[in-house]
Tab-separated table of C-alpha atoms in Angstrom:
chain	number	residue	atom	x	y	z
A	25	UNK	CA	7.583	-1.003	-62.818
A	26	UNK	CA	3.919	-0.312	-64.117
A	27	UNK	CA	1.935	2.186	-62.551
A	28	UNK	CA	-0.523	-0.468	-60.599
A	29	UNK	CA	2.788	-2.501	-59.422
A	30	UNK	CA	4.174	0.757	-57.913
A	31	UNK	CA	1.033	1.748	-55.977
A	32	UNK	CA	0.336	-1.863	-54.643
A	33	UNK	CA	4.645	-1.325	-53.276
A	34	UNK	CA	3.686	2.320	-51.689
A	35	UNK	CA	0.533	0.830	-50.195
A	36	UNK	CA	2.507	-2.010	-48.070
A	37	UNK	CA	5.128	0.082	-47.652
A	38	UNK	CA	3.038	2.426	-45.707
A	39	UNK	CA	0.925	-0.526	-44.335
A	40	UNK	CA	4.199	-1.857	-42.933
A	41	UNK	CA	5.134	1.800	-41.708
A	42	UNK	CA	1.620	1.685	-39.447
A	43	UNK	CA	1.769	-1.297	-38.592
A	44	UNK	CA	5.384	-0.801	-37.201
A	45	UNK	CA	4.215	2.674	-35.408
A	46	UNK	CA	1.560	0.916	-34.083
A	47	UNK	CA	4.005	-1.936	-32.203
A	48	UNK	CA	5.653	0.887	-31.204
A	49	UNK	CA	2.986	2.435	-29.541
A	50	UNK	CA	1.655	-0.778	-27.651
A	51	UNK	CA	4.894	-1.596	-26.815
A	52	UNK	CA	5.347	1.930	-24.780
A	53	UNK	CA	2.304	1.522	-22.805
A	54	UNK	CA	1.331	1.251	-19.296
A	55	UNK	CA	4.305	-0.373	-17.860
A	56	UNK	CA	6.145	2.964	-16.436
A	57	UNK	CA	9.747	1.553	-17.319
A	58	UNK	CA	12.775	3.261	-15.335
A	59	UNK	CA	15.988	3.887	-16.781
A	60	UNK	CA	16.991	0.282	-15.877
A	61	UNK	CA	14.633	-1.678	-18.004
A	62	UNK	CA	16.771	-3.094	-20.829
A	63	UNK	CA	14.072	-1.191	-23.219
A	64	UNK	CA	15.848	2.791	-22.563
A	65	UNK	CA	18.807	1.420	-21.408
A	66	UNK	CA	19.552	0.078	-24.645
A	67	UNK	CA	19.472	3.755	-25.941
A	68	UNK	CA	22.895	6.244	-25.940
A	69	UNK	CA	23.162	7.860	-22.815
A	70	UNK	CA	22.872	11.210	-24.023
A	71	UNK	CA	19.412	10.446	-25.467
A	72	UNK	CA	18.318	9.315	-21.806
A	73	UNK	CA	19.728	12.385	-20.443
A	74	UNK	CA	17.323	15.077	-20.263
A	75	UNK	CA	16.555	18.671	-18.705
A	76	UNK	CA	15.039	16.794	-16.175
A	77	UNK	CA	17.445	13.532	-16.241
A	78	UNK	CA	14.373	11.400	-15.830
A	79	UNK	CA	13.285	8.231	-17.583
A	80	UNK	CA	9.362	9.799	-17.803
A	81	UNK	CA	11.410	12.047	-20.635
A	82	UNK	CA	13.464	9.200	-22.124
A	83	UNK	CA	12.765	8.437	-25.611
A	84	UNK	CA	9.421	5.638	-24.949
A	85	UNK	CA	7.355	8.111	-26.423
A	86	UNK	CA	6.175	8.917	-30.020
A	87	UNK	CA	9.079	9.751	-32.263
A	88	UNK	CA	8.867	13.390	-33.366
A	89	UNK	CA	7.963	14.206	-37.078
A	90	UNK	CA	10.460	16.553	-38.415
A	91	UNK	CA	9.356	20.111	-38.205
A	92	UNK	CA	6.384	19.216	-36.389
A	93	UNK	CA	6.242	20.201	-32.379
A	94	UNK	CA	5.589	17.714	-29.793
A	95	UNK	CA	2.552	19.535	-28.604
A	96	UNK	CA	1.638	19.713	-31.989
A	97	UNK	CA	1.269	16.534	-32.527
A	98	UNK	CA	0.550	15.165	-29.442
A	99	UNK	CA	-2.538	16.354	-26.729
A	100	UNK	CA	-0.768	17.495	-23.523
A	101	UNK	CA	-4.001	18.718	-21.903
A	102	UNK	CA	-3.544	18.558	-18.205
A	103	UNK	CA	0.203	17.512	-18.758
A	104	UNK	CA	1.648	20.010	-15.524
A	105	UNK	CA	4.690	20.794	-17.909
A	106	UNK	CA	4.970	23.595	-20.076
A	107	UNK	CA	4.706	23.318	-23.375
A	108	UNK	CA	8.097	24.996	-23.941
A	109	UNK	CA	9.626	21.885	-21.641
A	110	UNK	CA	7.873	19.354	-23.498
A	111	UNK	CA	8.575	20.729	-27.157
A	112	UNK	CA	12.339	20.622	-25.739
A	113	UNK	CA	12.607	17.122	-24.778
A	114	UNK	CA	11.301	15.794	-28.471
A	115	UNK	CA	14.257	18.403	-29.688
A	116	UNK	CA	16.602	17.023	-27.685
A	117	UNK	CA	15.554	13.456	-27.661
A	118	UNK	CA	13.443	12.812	-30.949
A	119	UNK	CA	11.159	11.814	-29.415
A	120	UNK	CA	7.548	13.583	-27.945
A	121	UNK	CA	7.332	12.508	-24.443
A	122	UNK	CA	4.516	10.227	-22.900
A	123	UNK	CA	1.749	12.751	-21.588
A	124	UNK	CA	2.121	13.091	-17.741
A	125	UNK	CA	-1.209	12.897	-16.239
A	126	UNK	CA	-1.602	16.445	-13.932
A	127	UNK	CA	-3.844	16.397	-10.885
A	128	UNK	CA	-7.250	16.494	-12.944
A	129	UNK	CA	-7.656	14.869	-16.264
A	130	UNK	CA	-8.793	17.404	-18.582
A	131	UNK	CA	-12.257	16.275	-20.658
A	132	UNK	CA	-14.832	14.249	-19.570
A	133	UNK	CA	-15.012	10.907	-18.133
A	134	UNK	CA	-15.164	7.882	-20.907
A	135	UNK	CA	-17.874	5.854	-20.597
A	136	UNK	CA	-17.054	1.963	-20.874
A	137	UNK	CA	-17.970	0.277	-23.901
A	138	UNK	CA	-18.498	3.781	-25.773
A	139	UNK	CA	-15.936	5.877	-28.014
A	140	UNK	CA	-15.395	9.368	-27.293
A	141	UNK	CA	-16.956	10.124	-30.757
A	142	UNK	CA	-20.539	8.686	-29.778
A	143	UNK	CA	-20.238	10.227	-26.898
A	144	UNK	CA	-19.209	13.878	-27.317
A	145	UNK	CA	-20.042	15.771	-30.458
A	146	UNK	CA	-17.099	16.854	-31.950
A	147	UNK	CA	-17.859	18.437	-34.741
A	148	UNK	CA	-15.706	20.984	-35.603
A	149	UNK	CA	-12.719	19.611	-34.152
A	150	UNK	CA	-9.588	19.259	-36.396
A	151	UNK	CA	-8.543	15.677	-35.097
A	152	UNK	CA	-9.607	12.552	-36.627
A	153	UNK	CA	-11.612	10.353	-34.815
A	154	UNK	CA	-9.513	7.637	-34.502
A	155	UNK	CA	-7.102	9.914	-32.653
A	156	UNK	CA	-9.841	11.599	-30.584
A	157	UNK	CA	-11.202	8.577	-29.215
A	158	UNK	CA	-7.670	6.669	-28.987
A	159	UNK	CA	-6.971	9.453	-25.955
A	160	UNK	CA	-10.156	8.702	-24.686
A	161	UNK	CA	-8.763	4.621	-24.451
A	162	UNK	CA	-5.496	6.061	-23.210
A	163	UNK	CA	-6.613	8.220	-21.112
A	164	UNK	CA	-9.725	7.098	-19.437
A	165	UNK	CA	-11.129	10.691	-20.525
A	166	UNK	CA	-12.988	12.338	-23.640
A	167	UNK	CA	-10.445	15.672	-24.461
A	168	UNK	CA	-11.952	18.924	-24.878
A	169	UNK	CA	-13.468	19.429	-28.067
A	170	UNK	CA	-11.196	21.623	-30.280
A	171	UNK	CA	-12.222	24.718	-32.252
């Protein structure tokens, strides 16, 4: 296979590997599923089972990159669980949990129509922006600017 050939193959490939992630993603979203949607209860029993044997922990989250902690790769802020509980679950499960929103939101309120990124400076901050400001679309909040 010639050189142009094989990078053309790794470029869909990983086009095809985002683009799956991404369906993933949406498809996880918003609707709070219970253990009796046909979406976890499709999944082994033992995955579903957790420390806390509830379907907020089942595997509908992101699916945890080897190595790599949940609150690693994930932002928790304002999540009430520990970071030990949550790194735990993506052990046991393989996947990172869905973020549990705490009492406050941490960051600052999103204004509609505008990213986190033109609204916040965050330079500095280690995350990308398309990461930064897709919290700020999940969330309904701009995080904390990281050091």
């Amino acid at each position: 296979m010639s050189h142009t050939a094989l990078l053309h193959a790794r470029k869909a490939a990983a086009a095809m590997v985002i683009t799956v992630a991404a369906f993933g993603l949406t498809a996880c979203q918003g609707s709070g599923t219970d253990a009796s949607s046909p979406s976890s209860s499709a999944q082994p029993t033992s995955a579903r089972k957790t420390a806390r044997d509830s379907a907020k922990d089942a595997p509908t989250g992101t699916a945890e990159k080897s190595g790599t902690r949940c609150t690693d790769q994930i932002n928790y802020a304002g999540d009430p669980r520990s970071n030990a509980e949550i790194n735990s679950i993506g052990e046991k499960t393989g996947h990172c949990p869905v973020p549990e929103k705490g009492d406050k939101p941490s960051g600052t309120p999103k204004k509609s129509g505008t990213s986190c990124t033109n609204q916040i400076n965050y330079a500095g901050d280690s995350r990308s922006n398309a990461e930064i400001n897709s919290i700020g679309e999940k969330t309904g909040y701009c995080p904390p600017v990281r050091k």
